[in-house]
Each structure stands twice: as C-alpha cells, then as structure tokens.
Coordinates of C-alpha atoms in Angstrom, one line a residue:
Chain B
X1 CA 81.1 97.9 112.9
X2 CA 83.3 101.6 112.7
X3 CA 82.3 102.7 115.6
X4 CA 83.1 99.5 117.7
X5 CA 86.3 99.9 116.7
X6 CA 86.3 103.0 117.6
X7 CA 85.2 102.6 121.4
X8 CA 87.9 100.1 121.2
X9 CA 90.6 102.1 120.4
X10 CA 89.6 105.2 122.9
X11 CA 89.5 101.8 125.2
X12 CA 93.5 101.0 124.5
X13 CA 94.9 103.6 124.5
X14 CA 93.5 105.8 127.7
X15 CA 94.7 102.0 129.5
X16 CA 97.9 102.5 127.6
X17 CA 98.2 107.0 129.1
X18 CA 97.5 105.5 132.7
X19 CA 100.0 102.3 132.6
X20 CA 102.9 104.4 133.8
X21 CA 100.7 106.0 136.8
X22 CA 101.1 102.6 138.2
X23 CA 103.8 100.6 136.0
X24 CA 107.5 102.1 137.3
X25 CA 109.1 98.8 135.3
X26 CA 110.9 100.5 132.4
X27 CA 111.0 96.7 131.1
X28 CA 107.5 96.6 130.7
X29 CA 106.8 100.2 129.6
X30 CA 110.1 99.5 126.8
X31 CA 107.4 96.2 125.8
X32 CA 104.6 98.5 125.5
X33 CA 106.6 101.3 123.8
X34 CA 108.0 98.6 121.0
X35 CA 104.4 97.4 121.1
X36 CA 102.8 100.7 120.0
X37 CA 105.7 102.1 117.8
X38 CA 104.7 98.5 115.6
X39 CA 101.4 99.2 116.1
X40 CA 102.2 103.1 114.2
X41 CA 103.9 101.2 111.6
X42 CA 100.9 99.4 111.2
X43 CA 99.1 101.7 110.9
X44 CA 100.9 103.8 108.9
X45 CA 101.6 100.3 106.7
X46 CA 97.9 99.9 106.3
X47 CA 96.8 103.1 104.4
X48 CA 99.2 102.0 101.5
X49 CA 99.0 98.1 102.4
X50 CA 95.4 97.7 103.6
X51 CA 93.0 100.1 102.3
X52 CA 94.7 101.0 99.0
X53 CA 95.6 97.1 98.7
X54 CA 99.4 98.1 97.7
X55 CA 101.6 95.8 99.1
X56 CA 105.0 97.1 100.6
X57 CA 107.3 94.7 101.7
X58 CA 109.9 98.2 102.6
X59 CA 108.1 100.0 104.6
X60 CA 111.5 100.0 106.5
X61 CA 113.0 102.4 104.2
X62 CA 111.0 105.8 105.3
X63 CA 111.5 103.9 109.2
X64 CA 114.9 103.9 108.6
X65 CA 115.7 107.3 107.2
X66 CA 113.7 109.1 109.6
X67 CA 116.0 107.6 111.9
X68 CA 118.8 108.3 110.1
X69 CA 117.2 112.0 109.5
X70 CA 117.5 112.4 112.9
X71 CA 120.9 111.3 113.7
X72 CA 123.0 112.6 110.7
X73 CA 120.8 116.0 110.6
X74 CA 120.9 116.9 113.5
X75 CA 125.2 117.9 112.7
X76 CA 123.5 120.6 112.2
X77 CA 119.9 121.7 113.6
X78 CA 118.2 121.3 116.5
X79 CA 116.3 116.9 116.6
X80 CA 113.2 118.3 116.4
X81 CA 114.2 120.1 113.1
X82 CA 115.6 117.2 112.0
X83 CA 112.7 115.0 112.0
X84 CA 111.1 116.4 110.1
X85 CA 114.2 116.7 107.4
X86 CA 113.7 113.4 108.5
X87 CA 110.1 112.8 107.7
X88 CA 110.6 115.4 104.6
X89 CA 113.6 112.8 103.0
X90 CA 111.5 109.9 103.6
X91 CA 108.2 111.4 101.9
X92 CA 111.2 112.0 98.8
X93 CA 111.6 108.5 99.1
X94 CA 108.3 107.2 98.9
X95 CA 107.8 110.1 95.8
X96 CA 110.6 108.1 94.0
X97 CA 109.2 104.6 94.6
X98 CA 105.6 105.8 93.9
X99 CA 105.6 108.1 91.1
X100 CA 107.8 105.4 89.3
X101 CA 105.2 102.0 90.7
X102 CA 102.1 103.3 90.5
X103 CA 101.7 103.4 86.7
X104 CA 101.9 99.4 86.8
X105 CA 99.9 97.1 88.6
X106 CA 100.9 93.7 89.8
X107 CA 103.9 93.3 91.5
X108 CA 106.2 95.9 90.4
X109 CA 105.3 98.3 93.5
X110 CA 106.0 95.2 95.7
X111 CA 109.4 94.7 94.2
X112 CA 110.5 97.6 93.7
X113 CA 109.5 98.6 97.9
X114 CA 111.9 95.3 98.5
X115 CA 115.0 97.0 95.6
X116 CA 114.7 100.2 97.3
X117 CA 115.0 99.2 101.0
X118 CA 118.0 97.2 100.0
X119 CA 119.9 99.9 98.2
X120 CA 119.1 102.2 101.2
X121 CA 120.8 99.2 103.1
X122 CA 123.7 99.2 101.3
X123 CA 123.6 102.7 101.6
X124 CA 123.6 103.5 104.4
X125 CA 126.3 100.4 104.9
X126 CA 128.5 101.6 102.2
X127 CA 129.1 105.4 103.2
X128 CA 131.5 105.4 107.0
X129 CA 132.2 108.8 106.0
X130 CA 128.4 109.6 106.1
X131 CA 126.4 107.5 107.8
X132 CA 129.0 105.7 110.3
X133 CA 128.8 102.5 107.8
X134 CA 128.3 99.3 109.9
X135 CA 129.3 100.8 112.7
X136 CA 126.5 102.7 113.4
X137 CA 126.0 106.3 114.2
X138 CA 124.6 108.0 117.3
X139 CA 121.3 110.0 117.3
X140 CA 121.1 113.3 120.1
X141 CA 118.3 112.3 122.7
X142 CA 114.7 113.9 121.9
X143 CA 114.0 114.7 125.9
X144 CA 116.3 116.5 128.1
X145 CA 115.5 113.7 131.1
X146 CA 116.5 110.8 128.9
X147 CA 113.0 108.7 130.3
X148 CA 111.5 106.0 129.5
X149 CA 108.7 107.6 130.3
X150 CA 108.9 110.8 128.0
X151 CA 109.4 108.2 125.4
X152 CA 106.3 106.6 126.3
X153 CA 104.0 109.1 126.7
X154 CA 105.4 110.4 122.9
X155 CA 104.8 107.1 121.2
X156 CA 101.4 106.8 122.4
X157 CA 100.3 109.8 121.3
X158 CA 102.4 109.7 118.1
X159 CA 99.9 105.8 117.7
X160 CA 96.7 107.7 118.5
X161 CA 97.5 110.8 115.8
X162 CA 97.8 107.8 113.1
X163 CA 94.7 106.2 114.6
X164 CA 92.8 109.5 114.5
X165 CA 94.5 110.0 110.5
X166 CA 93.5 106.7 110.1
X167 CA 89.6 107.3 111.0
X168 CA 89.3 110.0 109.4
X169 CA 90.9 108.5 105.7
X170 CA 88.6 105.6 106.4
X171 CA 85.4 108.3 106.1
X172 CA 86.7 110.4 103.6
X173 CA 85.9 110.5 99.8
X174 CA 89.8 109.8 100.1
X175 CA 89.2 106.7 101.8
X176 CA 86.8 105.6 99.6
X177 CA 89.1 106.5 96.6
X178 CA 92.3 103.8 98.0
X179 CA 88.9 101.1 98.8
X180 CA 88.2 101.6 95.3
X181 CA 92.3 101.3 93.6
X182 CA 91.8 97.5 96.0
X183 CA 88.8 96.2 94.7
X184 CA 89.2 97.2 91.2
X185 CA 91.7 99.6 89.5
X186 CA 89.2 99.5 86.3
X187 CA 86.0 100.5 88.2
X188 CA 88.0 103.3 89.6
X189 CA 89.5 104.4 86.9
X190 CA 86.3 104.3 85.3
X191 CA 84.3 107.1 87.8
X192 CA 87.8 109.7 87.6
X193 CA 89.7 108.4 89.4
X194 CA 93.5 109.7 89.3
X195 CA 94.9 105.6 90.7
X196 CA 98.4 106.5 90.3
X197 CA 98.3 110.7 92.2
X198 CA 95.8 109.1 94.7
X199 CA 98.4 106.2 95.4
X200 CA 101.0 108.5 95.8
X201 CA 99.5 110.7 98.8
X202 CA 98.7 107.6 100.6
X203 CA 102.4 106.3 100.2
X204 CA 103.4 109.9 100.8
X205 CA 101.2 109.9 105.0
X206 CA 102.0 107.2 105.3
X207 CA 105.8 107.4 104.8
X208 CA 105.4 110.5 107.0
X209 CA 104.5 108.9 109.9
X210 CA 107.0 105.5 109.1
X211 CA 109.7 108.3 110.0
X212 CA 108.4 109.6 112.8
X213 CA 108.3 106.4 114.1
X214 CA 112.0 105.5 113.2
X215 CA 112.8 108.7 115.0
X216 CA 111.5 108.4 118.1
X217 CA 112.7 104.5 118.0
X218 CA 116.7 105.4 117.0
X219 CA 116.5 108.7 120.0
X220 CA 114.9 105.8 122.6
X221 CA 118.4 103.3 121.4
X222 CA 120.8 106.2 120.9
X223 CA 122.7 104.8 118.3
X224 CA 122.0 102.9 115.3
X225 CA 123.6 100.4 112.4
X226 CA 122.0 100.1 109.1
X227 CA 120.9 96.4 109.6
X228 CA 118.4 97.0 112.5
X229 CA 116.8 100.2 110.8
X230 CA 116.7 99.3 107.2
X231 CA 116.5 95.0 107.6
X232 CA 114.6 92.9 105.7
X233 CA 112.7 91.6 109.4
X234 CA 112.2 95.6 109.6
X235 CA 110.2 95.2 106.6
X236 CA 108.4 91.8 107.2
X237 CA 107.2 92.7 110.4
X238 CA 105.3 96.0 109.6
X239 CA 103.7 93.9 106.9
X240 CA 103.1 91.3 108.8
X241 CA 101.5 92.9 112.0
X242 CA 98.7 94.3 110.3
X243 CA 98.0 92.0 108.1
X244 CA 97.6 89.3 111.2
X245 CA 95.3 92.2 113.2
X246 CA 93.1 92.6 109.8
X247 CA 94.2 94.7 106.8
X248 CA 92.4 97.2 105.6
X249 CA 90.3 97.7 109.2
X250 CA 91.0 100.8 111.6
X251 CA 91.6 98.5 114.3
X252 CA 93.5 95.6 112.7
X253 CA 97.7 97.5 113.5
X254 CA 96.1 97.8 116.8
X255 CA 95.6 94.0 117.6
X256 CA 98.0 93.0 115.4
X257 CA 100.8 94.7 117.8
X258 CA 99.2 93.6 120.8
X259 CA 99.0 90.5 119.7
X260 CA 102.5 89.9 118.4
X261 CA 104.7 91.9 120.5
X262 CA 103.1 90.2 123.6
X263 CA 103.6 86.8 121.9
X264 CA 107.3 87.1 121.3
X265 CA 108.6 88.8 124.7
X266 CA 106.4 86.0 127.0
X267 CA 107.4 83.3 124.0
X268 CA 111.4 85.1 124.1
X269 CA 111.1 84.6 128.6
X270 CA 110.1 81.0 128.4
X271 CA 111.0 79.8 125.0
X272 CA 115.0 82.1 124.6
X273 CA 116.6 80.8 121.6
X274 CA 113.2 79.0 120.0
X275 CA 110.3 81.5 120.6
X276 CA 111.6 82.7 116.8
X277 CA 109.8 79.2 116.0
X278 CA 106.3 79.4 118.0
X279 CA 106.6 83.4 116.5
X280 CA 106.7 81.7 113.6
X281 CA 104.1 78.8 113.7
X282 CA 101.8 81.8 114.7
X283 CA 101.8 83.7 111.8
X284 CA 101.2 80.5 110.0
X285 CA 97.9 79.6 111.3
X286 CA 96.6 82.9 111.1
X287 CA 97.3 83.1 107.7
X288 CA 95.5 80.0 107.0
X289 CA 93.1 80.4 109.2
X290 CA 92.4 83.9 109.6
X291 CA 93.3 84.8 105.7
X292 CA 91.2 89.0 106.7
X293 CA 92.9 89.2 109.1
X294 CA 91.5 89.1 113.5
X295 CA 89.9 91.9 112.8
X296 CA 88.3 92.0 109.7
X297 CA 87.6 87.7 110.4
X298 CA 85.0 89.2 113.7
X299 CA 84.1 91.9 111.7
X300 CA 82.2 89.8 108.9
X301 CA 80.5 87.4 111.8
X302 CA 79.6 89.7 113.2
X303 CA 77.3 91.1 110.5
X304 CA 76.0 88.1 109.4
X305 CA 74.9 87.9 113.0
X306 CA 72.9 91.6 112.9
X307 CA 72.1 91.3 108.6
X308 CA 70.3 88.2 110.1
X309 CA 67.0 89.6 111.4
X310 CA 66.7 92.0 107.7
X311 CA 67.3 90.0 105.0
X312 CA 66.1 92.3 101.6
X313 CA 63.7 90.0 100.4
X314 CA 62.3 88.7 104.2
X315 CA 59.2 90.6 103.9
X316 CA 57.7 92.7 101.5
X317 CA 59.3 92.1 98.0
X318 CA 60.2 95.1 96.3
X319 CA 58.4 96.9 93.6
X320 CA 59.3 95.8 90.1
X321 CA 62.4 98.6 88.9
X322 CA 59.6 100.3 86.2
X323 CA 56.8 100.4 88.7
X324 CA 59.4 102.4 91.2
X325 CA 60.8 104.5 88.9
X326 CA 57.5 106.0 88.2
X327 CA 57.1 107.5 91.9
X328 CA 61.2 108.2 91.8
X329 CA 61.4 112.4 90.4
X330 CA 64.5 113.4 87.8
X331 CA 67.2 112.1 90.2
X332 CA 70.2 113.6 87.9
X333 CA 68.8 116.8 86.4
X334 CA 70.0 119.6 88.0
Chain E
X1 CA 77.5 120.3 67.1
X2 CA 77.5 116.5 68.0
X3 CA 78.0 115.3 71.6
X4 CA 80.9 112.6 70.4
X5 CA 82.3 112.4 67.3
X6 CA 83.8 110.2 65.7
X7 CA 86.5 110.8 63.1
X8 CA 88.7 107.6 61.1
X9 CA 89.3 105.7 63.7
X10 CA 91.5 103.0 63.7
X11 CA 93.6 101.1 66.6
X12 CA 95.1 97.5 65.9
X13 CA 96.3 94.8 68.2
X14 CA 99.6 93.7 66.4
X15 CA 98.4 91.8 63.8
X16 CA 95.0 92.7 64.2
X17 CA 92.6 95.3 63.0
X18 CA 90.1 95.5 65.9
X19 CA 89.1 98.7 64.5
X20 CA 89.2 100.7 60.9
X21 CA 88.3 103.5 59.9
X22 CA 85.7 103.9 61.6
X23 CA 83.1 107.0 61.7
X24 CA 79.9 107.7 64.3
X25 CA 78.4 110.7 65.6
X26 CA 76.3 110.8 68.9
X27 CA 73.9 113.8 69.3
X28 CA 73.6 115.0 73.1
X29 CA 70.6 113.2 74.7
X30 CA 70.5 110.7 71.9
X31 CA 70.3 106.4 72.1
X32 CA 73.3 105.1 69.7
X33 CA 73.2 101.1 69.2
X34 CA 76.7 99.0 68.3
X35 CA 75.2 96.4 66.9
X36 CA 78.4 93.6 66.4
X37 CA 78.8 90.0 66.3
X38 CA 81.6 88.7 68.9
X39 CA 84.4 90.1 68.1
X40 CA 83.1 93.2 65.7
X41 CA 84.8 95.9 67.9
X42 CA 82.4 97.0 70.1
X43 CA 84.3 96.7 73.6
X44 CA 87.7 98.3 72.0
X45 CA 85.7 101.3 70.9
X46 CA 84.2 102.2 73.9
X47 CA 87.6 101.6 75.3
X48 CA 88.7 104.3 72.6
X49 CA 86.5 107.0 73.8
X50 CA 87.5 106.4 77.0
X51 CA 91.1 105.9 76.7
X52 CA 91.4 102.9 77.9
X53 CA 93.1 101.9 74.7
X54 CA 95.0 104.7 72.5
X55 CA 93.6 104.9 68.8
X56 CA 96.2 104.3 66.1
X57 CA 95.0 106.9 62.9
X58 CA 91.5 109.2 63.8
X59 CA 90.6 111.4 66.4
X60 CA 87.8 110.7 68.8
X61 CA 85.8 115.0 69.9
X62 CA 84.2 114.8 73.3
X63 CA 81.9 117.8 74.0
X64 CA 84.1 120.2 72.3
X65 CA 87.2 118.7 73.7
X66 CA 89.8 116.4 71.6
X67 CA 90.0 113.5 74.0
X68 CA 91.7 111.5 71.8
X69 CA 95.2 110.8 73.9
X70 CA 93.3 111.4 77.0
X71 CA 93.6 108.7 80.0
X72 CA 90.5 107.2 81.4
X73 CA 89.8 109.5 84.8
X74 CA 90.1 112.1 82.8
X75 CA 87.5 110.4 80.7
X76 CA 85.7 110.7 83.6
X77 CA 85.8 113.6 84.6
X78 CA 84.4 115.1 81.5
X79 CA 81.6 113.3 81.6
X80 CA 81.5 110.1 80.2
X81 CA 80.3 107.1 82.3
X82 CA 80.7 103.9 81.3
X83 CA 79.8 99.9 82.6
X84 CA 81.5 97.5 81.9
X85 CA 80.6 93.7 79.9
X86 CA 82.0 91.8 82.4
X87 CA 81.0 93.7 85.5
X88 CA 83.3 95.1 87.6
X89 CA 82.1 96.1 91.7
X90 CA 83.6 96.7 94.2
X91 CA 82.9 92.8 96.0
X92 CA 83.7 94.1 99.5
X93 CA 82.0 96.9 99.9
X94 CA 78.1 97.6 99.8
X95 CA 75.4 97.9 96.3
X96 CA 75.5 102.0 98.4
X97 CA 79.3 101.8 98.7
X98 CA 79.7 101.2 95.3
X99 CA 77.8 103.5 94.2
X100 CA 78.7 106.6 96.5
X101 CA 82.1 106.0 94.2
X102 CA 80.7 107.5 91.2
X103 CA 79.4 110.0 93.0
X104 CA 82.6 111.3 94.7
X105 CA 83.1 112.3 91.2
X106 CA 81.5 115.7 91.6
X107 CA 81.6 115.6 95.3
X108 CA 83.8 115.7 98.4
X109 CA 81.6 114.7 100.9
X110 CA 80.4 111.5 101.5
X111 CA 77.0 112.8 102.8
X112 CA 76.5 114.1 98.8
X113 CA 77.2 110.9 97.5
X114 CA 75.4 108.6 99.9
X115 CA 72.3 111.6 98.9
X116 CA 73.0 111.4 95.7
X117 CA 73.8 107.6 94.9
X118 CA 70.3 106.6 97.2
X119 CA 68.5 108.4 94.3
X120 CA 70.1 106.8 91.7
X121 CA 69.4 103.4 93.3
X122 CA 65.6 104.6 94.1
X123 CA 65.9 105.2 90.2
X124 CA 67.1 102.0 89.2
X125 CA 64.7 99.9 91.7
X126 CA 67.8 99.3 93.6
X127 CA 67.2 100.8 97.1
X128 CA 65.8 97.3 99.1
X129 CA 69.4 95.6 98.1
X130 CA 71.3 99.1 99.1
X131 CA 72.7 97.9 102.1
X132 CA 74.6 94.4 101.0
X133 CA 77.7 93.6 100.0
X134 CA 78.1 93.4 96.0
X135 CA 79.2 90.3 96.4
X136 CA 76.3 88.4 97.1
X137 CA 74.1 89.8 94.2
X138 CA 73.1 88.1 90.7
X139 CA 73.9 89.5 87.7
X140 CA 70.7 91.1 87.2
X141 CA 71.1 93.0 89.7
X142 CA 75.3 93.5 89.1
X143 CA 74.5 94.7 86.1
X144 CA 72.2 97.5 87.4
X145 CA 75.4 98.1 89.8
X146 CA 77.1 99.2 86.7
X147 CA 74.9 101.7 85.7
X148 CA 74.0 102.8 89.0
X149 CA 77.7 103.3 89.4
X150 CA 78.3 105.6 86.1
X151 CA 75.1 107.3 87.1
X152 CA 76.1 108.6 89.9
X153 CA 79.0 110.7 88.1
X154 CA 76.1 112.7 86.4
X155 CA 77.9 112.0 82.6
X156 CA 77.0 113.4 79.9
X157 CA 77.6 111.1 77.6
X158 CA 77.2 106.5 79.2
X159 CA 79.0 103.5 77.3
X160 CA 76.6 100.3 78.2
X161 CA 78.6 98.0 77.2
X162 CA 76.6 94.4 76.6
X163 CA 74.0 95.6 80.0
X164 CA 71.8 93.7 78.5
X165 CA 74.2 90.2 77.9
X166 CA 73.1 87.2 80.4
X167 CA 69.8 88.7 81.6
X168 CA 66.7 86.7 81.3
X169 CA 64.3 88.6 78.8
X170 CA 61.9 89.9 81.1
X171 CA 65.0 91.2 82.8
X172 CA 66.0 92.6 79.6
X173 CA 63.1 94.5 78.6
X174 CA 62.9 95.6 82.3
X175 CA 65.9 97.3 82.0
X176 CA 65.4 98.8 78.6
X177 CA 62.8 100.9 79.7
X178 CA 64.6 102.2 81.9
X179 CA 67.8 103.2 79.3
X180 CA 65.1 104.7 77.5
X181 CA 64.0 107.3 80.0
X182 CA 67.5 108.2 79.9
X183 CA 67.2 111.4 77.3
X184 CA 65.0 113.1 79.8
X185 CA 67.7 114.0 82.0
X186 CA 70.2 114.9 78.8
X187 CA 72.4 112.2 79.1
X188 CA 73.0 110.5 75.4
X189 CA 74.0 107.5 75.7
X190 CA 75.6 104.1 73.3
X191 CA 74.8 100.6 74.1
X192 CA 76.9 97.4 73.4
X193 CA 74.9 95.0 71.8
X194 CA 75.4 91.7 69.8
X195 CA 72.0 90.2 69.9
X196 CA 69.4 90.9 71.9
X197 CA 67.7 92.8 68.9
X198 CA 64.4 93.3 71.4
X199 CA 66.2 95.6 73.0
X200 CA 67.7 97.5 70.3
X201 CA 65.3 98.1 68.1
X202 CA 62.8 99.5 71.7
X203 CA 65.4 102.2 72.6
X204 CA 67.6 103.2 69.7
X205 CA 67.6 105.8 67.7
X206 CA 70.0 104.8 66.0
X207 CA 72.3 101.8 65.3
X208 CA 75.7 101.4 63.6
X209 CA 76.4 97.5 62.6
X210 CA 80.3 97.1 63.2
X211 CA 81.6 93.8 61.4
X212 CA 85.7 92.8 62.1
X213 CA 85.7 96.5 62.6
X214 CA 84.4 98.0 60.6
X215 CA 81.3 100.0 60.1
X216 CA 79.5 98.1 57.6
X217 CA 75.4 99.4 58.3
X218 CA 74.1 102.8 59.9
X219 CA 70.4 104.1 60.0
X220 CA 67.3 103.7 61.7
X221 CA 66.9 100.4 63.9
X222 CA 64.3 99.1 61.5
X223 CA 66.2 99.7 58.4
X224 CA 68.9 98.7 59.7
X225 CA 68.2 94.7 60.0
X226 CA 67.4 94.3 56.9
X227 CA 70.1 95.9 55.3
X228 CA 71.9 93.1 53.0
X229 CA 75.0 93.5 54.7
X230 CA 74.1 93.2 58.1
X231 CA 71.9 90.1 57.3
X232 CA 75.8 88.8 55.9
X233 CA 77.4 88.9 58.6
X234 CA 75.1 88.1 61.0
X235 CA 73.6 84.7 58.5
X236 CA 76.2 84.3 55.8
X237 CA 75.6 85.1 52.4
X238 CA 73.6 82.5 50.8
X239 CA 70.6 83.6 53.2
X240 CA 71.3 87.2 51.5
X241 CA 70.4 85.5 48.1
X242 CA 67.6 84.0 50.2
X243 CA 65.5 86.8 51.6
X244 CA 66.1 89.5 48.5

C-alpha cells in the first residue's frame, strides 16, 4: 500500500503547484498555504508521534522557536541565516526534551513536551526586552516582493521535502526501528536498537522541519505574539491533523490537513462563531469511528480485500518444519 | 575459555532474592538448559545476561567482554539473541518485517535484511506465513517468530525463555528438532524450561537446575533428573524418601 500513497501524494502536489497559475485570489491562496503549512507540521509530528508512537503535545515549541529565531536573530544577520539559526535552536530544544524524557517510558515524554512548550510561552511573554513580550515582535520579509504566491510556493516545496523525507524514513532501517519502538520497546532493545537514541534522532528531524514551517508562517504575517506561536491550540492542531488522516502513514498528515483545514475554513464562513463546535464534533466522530485515521482505515480495508484470494492455507498446507528445514541450506553460516 | 561465564551472580528485588550466587558457563555451540519450577529465577537470569536488570553482585563475561553493567541493545550487538516468554511480536507488522528487524542489526540495507529474514523463516518452516500480519498468528507461530527474530541478528548465543511452554507436545518436539541443529552453525543456546522435560532430555547437552534462585544441581540431563535435590524441589521431600 505504499505505492498508491506516493502516487496520490504526487497528484496532490502537482495540483498544488499549478493552482496559482489559475487562481489569483490571495485569500484562497492563503487558505491553501495554511493547509500545506499544517501538512508539513503534521508530517514532522508524524515521524515522532506516528511512526515512533511517542505522543508529542508540544510541537508548537519547535514551530515557535523557528519563528522567534527568525524574528530575533535577523536583527544581527541575514534572514536566511536567521532561519538556519532558528532551526538549530529548535533542535537544541528537542535535544533537551528528548535526552531527558526518552530514557523513561510511559507518559513522561508527552508531559515533558506540554510543560516545555508552556515554559517557552511564558519566557516569550515575560522578556519584553528580548522577545517583545505580550506585544509581540516584527518578523522580516523573506521574499523581496511580499507576494502571497512566493510564500505559497515555498510552503508547497517544504511540504514536498517533508513528504520525501517521510518516504525515505518509511523504507529505511531507521523507519523500521521507529515502528519497532512504537510496537514494543523491549523487542526493539532485544535486537540491538538503541531506542533512546533512535527516538532522539526522529525528534531532531521533526523539530528541524517544524522550525522551517514556523519561520515561513511568521514571515508571512510579519508580526508574531507568544500565544499565537506557542499556544496549546497550535500543539493540539499539529497532533490532531495526522491522527485524523492516519498516524504512522505516509499520506495521513496530508489527508488530515486537507480535510480539517478545508472543513474549518468552510465552517468559519458558514457558521461564524459556532465553527469550533462543528470542528470539535468532527474530531470526536473521527476518533470514535476511525481510530486508525482515514488513511489507516482505508489501508486496512484494502489489504483485506486484496488478501482474500490468497489466504495462506487455501491451497496446499505448508510443509512441516522438519522436512522444510532439511532442504534449506545453512541460513546463518557465513 | 567459555563463551558465557556467569560468576557468583546475585539479584534481589526488595526482600525477594530472585537469584543467589549462581555460577554457570556455556561453551560455544553448546545447548544448555536452565530448569526450575515457577519463580525459580530463570527469567531473571536471562534478564541479567541481557542487562535488562543489573546484577547486585557477581560478574557476567560474554565472549571476552564484561557485560555485567552493559545495556540490552549492547548485549544484542555483541551477539546475544533472546526470545521472550510472553511473546512480544510487533503486531501490526508482517512476519517478514518482524524478522527483518533482527536482521537490521548486521546490515542497514532493507533488501539485504529481507533476504536474510526470508532465509531464517524458511529454516523455521514459516515461509508460507511470511507476508501475514503478526497479530493473526497462533501461539506456535508466535513462538517461532520469537526465535526467527533472534536468529536473524546472527547471534553467538541465543536465550530461549520458555520457548516450548504452552505448545502441544507434537509442536514442541518439532521445534526441539530445529533447535537441536543450532550448534551446527556455531550458535550456543540456553533454554529456560519449567516442566517440558521431553524437550530437555532430547536436546540438552547440560542442565542446570534452579530453585528459589539457588543452583541445586548441574550435569547431564539423565543424571540431573535422578538428583535427590531436584526430586525434592519438584515433588517434595516425601517422594525423595520414596524414591530412595
């Protein structure tokens, strides 16, 4: 089921890249920009929360540090260098959270992510001389002609990059190790996986991608405030999109983002203030009836459908282990 | 020099002495079995060898390395494979993918890992179920999957914790036939068994009997089952008198 996901993803990106040629409405472009921005964040979250099964409810930390990194560091250097600085800073945050909490099992990592993000939010609020405090701080322009279209393209390219990285991870040893950690950490240890280190690498990668998304988002709006970047709602949204689409699947975050961001935008226009209520009901329904997410559920249904004709014992029973092993030459000697 | 040497190892959990002053060694290519009633300390000893628990006293040397204070993943890298008494498959992955996970210890290429895993699965008679999800397997296949994953890491020593427990006798003896062939490839094994003595008698080179964490007997399987201390541990002192 990996190939179809890549194909669907490719089609979505191809459509995304030609949309601006026909669509000259900045409002719609901004809606789709937001859609891909959260798809990127969802893909980043998915590496840790989906594949490795480590629930993070604090991805706003990396998102926000990327944004504040660009805003604050660009006072002394070019904005593009400042973005790199923001990425490094967010990876340092990931290193702090990960190296402390990944040695433990259970809910500690999740709690640490919430607490750490809250600490960052309070720091940003209470250091007016550095971060602008509650008032916020201006962010430099990334593109000389501040056109929505440049931001849009940058965001789609970033999403494609995240998608490609996820695709690579899924097929590599690293990806298998992440899934092993999600399924059973003792088993992973017993086959020589340094689980704490593998989880940390996933978190570092995830933090770097989230920081890039944060910088892009901040630069589009030219001004950021702590609650907007480090808010719990941001963390929750980053986690819910891939869960809805299918945590631990390649296409899940993209599908989740398309469904939820479109729904929330439509509801906002139709129901005005009541849109959050509808949004909430939608999330509850999905969690209740599609716990594996849209892509995860489809995947399973399709696999059953395909597996039906070739049930293992339908034709001839397998040869007994003793007979079979006689025919197979030494598998392990080398 | 023995492949694995356990010297005066002790471990206690609070007031419970799980393993007390146990000595044991395993030669390369040897199949040893640790036999003992429920709670005798078999699993604890396995956990000490793989550094899941750290010994309170004593020393464990494997292949020239002191692994007393090592870590589980480092033990695996040195060449100690293990299976779990309570099977721990990665339920949402296929049998092949489960086994590939072991093979990834020696190669980073998925294609090479797949090839290696397929060979091991063929050997264990699991070729036909290779592409099925692990969660649908019955216990006999789950137990074999545990062995497959451990074998795929190309270990020098494999620890088989209750690998035949709960299996029908026919299935257990079939599995024993496979395990008997391990030394051909230079793999030593330590099995832990509570009471399936048919398997022990069939394939063990040497048996160590534990009771309440203390080693009470060691020797060839035929000798050990007639040892008075072993009979007492399993059947009580009344039968020890009767059998004299």
